[in-house]
mmCIF file with all atom_site columns, C-alpha atoms in Angstrom:
data_model
loop_
_atom_site.group_PDB
_atom_site.id
_atom_site.type_symbol
_atom_site.label_atom_id
_atom_site.label_alt_id
_atom_site.label_comp_id
_atom_site.label_asym_id
_atom_site.label_entity_id
_atom_site.label_seq_id
_atom_site.pdbx_PDB_ins_code
_atom_site.Cartn_x
_atom_site.Cartn_y
_atom_site.Cartn_z
_atom_site.occupancy
_atom_site.B_iso_or_equiv
_atom_site.pdbx_formal_charge
_atom_site.auth_seq_id
_atom_site.auth_comp_id
_atom_site.auth_asym_id
_atom_site.auth_atom_id
_atom_site.pdbx_PDB_model_num
ATOM 1  C CA . PRO F 1 1  ? 37.170 -64.511 -87.830  1.00 0.00 ? 159 PRO F CA 1
ATOM 2  C CA . THR F 1 2  ? 36.231 -68.077 -88.542  1.00 0.00 ? 160 THR F CA 1
ATOM 3  C CA . PRO F 1 3  ? 37.883 -70.971 -86.701  1.00 0.00 ? 161 PRO F CA 1
ATOM 4  C CA . ALA F 1 4  ? 39.933 -71.602 -89.868  1.00 0.00 ? 162 ALA F CA 1
ATOM 5  C CA . ASP F 1 5  ? 41.035 -67.930 -89.930  1.00 0.00 ? 163 ASP F CA 1
ATOM 6  C CA . LEU F 1 6  ? 42.186 -68.189 -86.312  1.00 0.00 ? 164 LEU F CA 1
ATOM 7  C CA . ALA F 1 7  ? 44.033 -71.438 -87.037  1.00 0.00 ? 165 ALA F CA 1
ATOM 8  C CA . PHE F 1 8  ? 45.822 -69.704 -89.928  1.00 0.00 ? 166 PHE F CA 1
ATOM 9  C CA . ALA F 1 9  ? 47.007 -66.892 -87.632  1.00 0.00 ? 167 ALA F CA 1
ATOM 10 C CA . ARG F 1 10 ? 47.864 -69.306 -84.806  1.00 0.00 ? 168 ARG F CA 1
ATOM 11 C CA . ARG F 1 11 ? 50.380 -71.132 -87.053  1.00 0.00 ? 169 ARG F CA 1
ATOM 12 C CA . PHE F 1 12 ? 52.459 -67.960 -87.355  1.00 0.00 ? 170 PHE F CA 1
ATOM 13 C CA . ILE F 1 13 ? 52.104 -67.036 -83.691  1.00 0.00 ? 171 ILE F CA 1
ATOM 14 C CA . ASP F 1 14 ? 53.260 -70.509 -82.628  1.00 0.00 ? 172 ASP F CA 1
ATOM 15 C CA . TRP F 1 15 ? 56.130 -70.420 -85.118  1.00 0.00 ? 173 TRP F CA 1
ATOM 16 C CA . ASN F 1 16 ? 57.429 -67.071 -83.836  1.00 0.00 ? 174 ASN F CA 1
ATOM 17 C CA . ALA F 1 17 ? 57.211 -67.920 -80.116  1.00 0.00 ? 175 ALA F CA 1
ATOM 18 C CA . ILE F 1 18 ? 58.097 -64.438 -78.805  1.00 0.00 ? 176 ILE F CA 1
ATOM 19 C CA . ASP F 1 19 ? 58.169 -64.312 -75.011  1.00 0.00 ? 177 ASP F CA 1
ATOM 20 C CA . HIS F 1 20 ? 56.905 -60.748 -74.542  1.00 0.00 ? 178 HIS F CA 1
ATOM 21 C CA . GLY F 1 21 ? 54.997 -58.242 -76.603  1.00 0.00 ? 179 GLY F CA 1
ATOM 22 C CA . ILE F 1 22 ? 52.236 -58.455 -79.150  1.00 0.00 ? 180 ILE F CA 1
ATOM 23 C CA . GLN F 1 23 ? 52.362 -60.164 -82.495  1.00 0.00 ? 181 GLN F CA 1
ATOM 24 C CA . ARG F 1 24 ? 50.055 -59.049 -85.272  1.00 0.00 ? 182 ARG F CA 1
ATOM 25 C CA . VAL F 1 25 ? 49.266 -61.296 -88.236  1.00 0.00 ? 183 VAL F CA 1
ATOM 26 C CA . ASP F 1 26 ? 47.897 -59.471 -91.291  1.00 0.00 ? 184 ASP F CA 1
ATOM 27 C CA . ALA F 1 27 ? 46.326 -61.426 -94.106  1.00 0.00 ? 185 ALA F CA 1
ATOM 28 C CA . CYS F 1 28 ? 44.135 -60.840 -97.122  1.00 0.00 ? 186 CYS F CA 1
ATOM 29 C CA . ARG F 1 29 ? 41.566 -63.143 -98.628  1.00 0.00 ? 187 ARG F CA 1
ATOM 30 C CA . ALA F 1 30 ? 42.280 -64.488 -102.109 1.00 0.00 ? 188 ALA F CA 1
ATOM 31 C CA . PRO F 1 31 ? 39.489 -64.937 -104.675 1.00 0.00 ? 189 PRO F CA 1
ATOM 32 C CA . SER F 1 32 ? 39.548 -68.638 -103.750 1.00 0.00 ? 190 SER F CA 1
ATOM 33 C CA . GLY F 1 33 ? 38.650 -67.739 -100.165 1.00 0.00 ? 191 GLY F CA 1
ATOM 34 C CA . ASP F 1 34 ? 42.048 -68.767 -98.789  1.00 0.00 ? 192 ASP F CA 1
ATOM 35 C CA . LEU F 1 35 ? 43.984 -66.388 -96.563  1.00 0.00 ? 193 LEU F CA 1
ATOM 36 C CA . LEU F 1 36 ? 47.309 -65.069 -97.799  1.00 0.00 ? 194 LEU F CA 1
ATOM 37 C CA . LEU F 1 37 ? 49.883 -63.782 -95.324  1.00 0.00 ? 195 LEU F CA 1
ATOM 38 C CA . VAL F 1 38 ? 50.603 -60.074 -95.853  1.00 0.00 ? 196 VAL F CA 1
ATOM 39 C CA . GLU F 1 39 ? 52.684 -59.139 -92.802  1.00 0.00 ? 197 GLU F CA 1
ATOM 40 C CA . LEU F 1 40 ? 53.875 -60.367 -89.421  1.00 0.00 ? 198 LEU F CA 1
ATOM 41 C CA . GLU F 1 41 ? 54.653 -57.659 -86.922  1.00 0.00 ? 199 GLU F CA 1
ATOM 42 C CA . ASP F 1 42 ? 56.115 -57.961 -83.443  1.00 0.00 ? 200 ASP F CA 1
ATOM 43 C CA . LEU F 1 43 ? 55.192 -55.065 -81.212  1.00 0.00 ? 201 LEU F CA 1
ATOM 44 C CA . ASN F 1 44 ? 57.474 -54.972 -78.219  1.00 0.00 ? 202 ASN F CA 1
ATOM 45 C CA . PRO F 1 45 ? 57.437 -51.616 -76.429  1.00 0.00 ? 203 PRO F CA 1
ATOM 46 C CA . TYR F 1 46 ? 60.492 -52.516 -74.367  1.00 0.00 ? 204 TYR F CA 1
ATOM 47 C CA . LEU F 1 47 ? 62.699 -52.279 -77.443  1.00 0.00 ? 205 LEU F CA 1
ATOM 48 C CA . SER F 1 48 ? 62.077 -48.530 -77.729  1.00 0.00 ? 206 SER F CA 1
ATOM 49 C CA . LEU F 1 49 ? 62.194 -47.412 -74.103  1.00 0.00 ? 207 LEU F CA 1
ATOM 50 C CA . ASP F 1 50 ? 65.667 -45.973 -74.544  1.00 0.00 ? 208 ASP F CA 1
ATOM 51 C CA . LEU F 1 51 ? 64.282 -43.558 -77.148  1.00 0.00 ? 209 LEU F CA 1
ATOM 52 C CA . LEU F 1 52 ? 61.834 -41.962 -74.695  1.00 0.00 ? 210 LEU F CA 1
ATOM 53 C CA . ASP F 1 53 ? 62.464 -39.055 -72.391  1.00 0.00 ? 211 ASP F CA 1
ATOM 54 C CA . GLU F 1 54 ? 62.818 -40.030 -68.725  1.00 0.00 ? 212 GLU F CA 1
ATOM 55 C CA . GLU F 1 55 ? 59.358 -38.856 -67.627  1.00 0.00 ? 213 GLU F CA 1
ATOM 56 C CA . THR F 1 56 ? 57.536 -40.679 -70.439  1.00 0.00 ? 214 THR F CA 1
ATOM 57 C CA . ARG F 1 57 ? 59.622 -43.821 -69.893  1.00 0.00 ? 215 ARG F CA 1
ATOM 58 C CA . ASP F 1 58 ? 58.930 -43.818 -66.139  1.00 0.00 ? 216 ASP F CA 1
ATOM 59 C CA . THR F 1 59 ? 55.204 -43.256 -66.694  1.00 0.00 ? 217 THR F CA 1
ATOM 60 C CA . PHE F 1 60 ? 55.055 -46.132 -69.149  1.00 0.00 ? 218 PHE F CA 1
ATOM 61 C CA . VAL F 1 61 ? 57.034 -48.526 -66.944  1.00 0.00 ? 219 VAL F CA 1
ATOM 62 C CA . THR F 1 62 ? 54.898 -47.659 -63.905  1.00 0.00 ? 220 THR F CA 1
ATOM 63 C CA . ALA F 1 63 ? 51.691 -48.278 -65.889  1.00 0.00 ? 221 ALA F CA 1
ATOM 64 C CA . VAL F 1 64 ? 52.903 -51.625 -67.239  1.00 0.00 ? 222 VAL F CA 1
ATOM 65 C CA . LYS F 1 65 ? 54.080 -52.719 -63.811  1.00 0.00 ? 223 LYS F CA 1
ATOM 66 C CA . GLY F 1 66 ? 50.701 -51.784 -62.304  1.00 0.00 ? 224 GLY F CA 1
ATOM 67 C CA . ALA F 1 67 ? 48.853 -53.699 -65.012  1.00 0.00 ? 225 ALA F CA 1
ATOM 68 C CA . LEU F 1 68 ? 50.994 -56.790 -64.453  1.00 0.00 ? 226 LEU F CA 1
ATOM 69 C CA . VAL F 1 69 ? 50.581 -56.662 -60.672  1.00 0.00 ? 227 VAL F CA 1
ATOM 70 C CA . ALA F 1 70 ? 46.809 -56.262 -61.058  1.00 0.00 ? 228 ALA F CA 1
ATOM 71 C CA . ARG F 1 71 ? 46.667 -59.187 -63.512  1.00 0.00 ? 229 ARG F CA 1
ATOM 72 C CA . ILE F 1 72 ? 48.695 -61.468 -61.260  1.00 0.00 ? 230 ILE F CA 1
ATOM 73 C CA . ALA F 1 73 ? 46.526 -60.555 -58.262  1.00 0.00 ? 231 ALA F CA 1
ATOM 74 C CA . ALA F 1 74 ? 43.282 -61.278 -60.175  1.00 0.00 ? 232 ALA F CA 1
#
């Protein structure tokens, strides 16, 4: 992406201001070269934990916790 492409996406990320999760900004390029917003998607795995079986949920939570602890310690 060009610096202008990143600035385009950053406007939507800053506007949304989610605290946790991943935000995806999808865009397409118009014939003029400008980017057009196609979709904003918030991916927050915590919203679906209640839909998982206990073993899968515990495995996921343990992995996320380990990743966060490792990141903080780095």
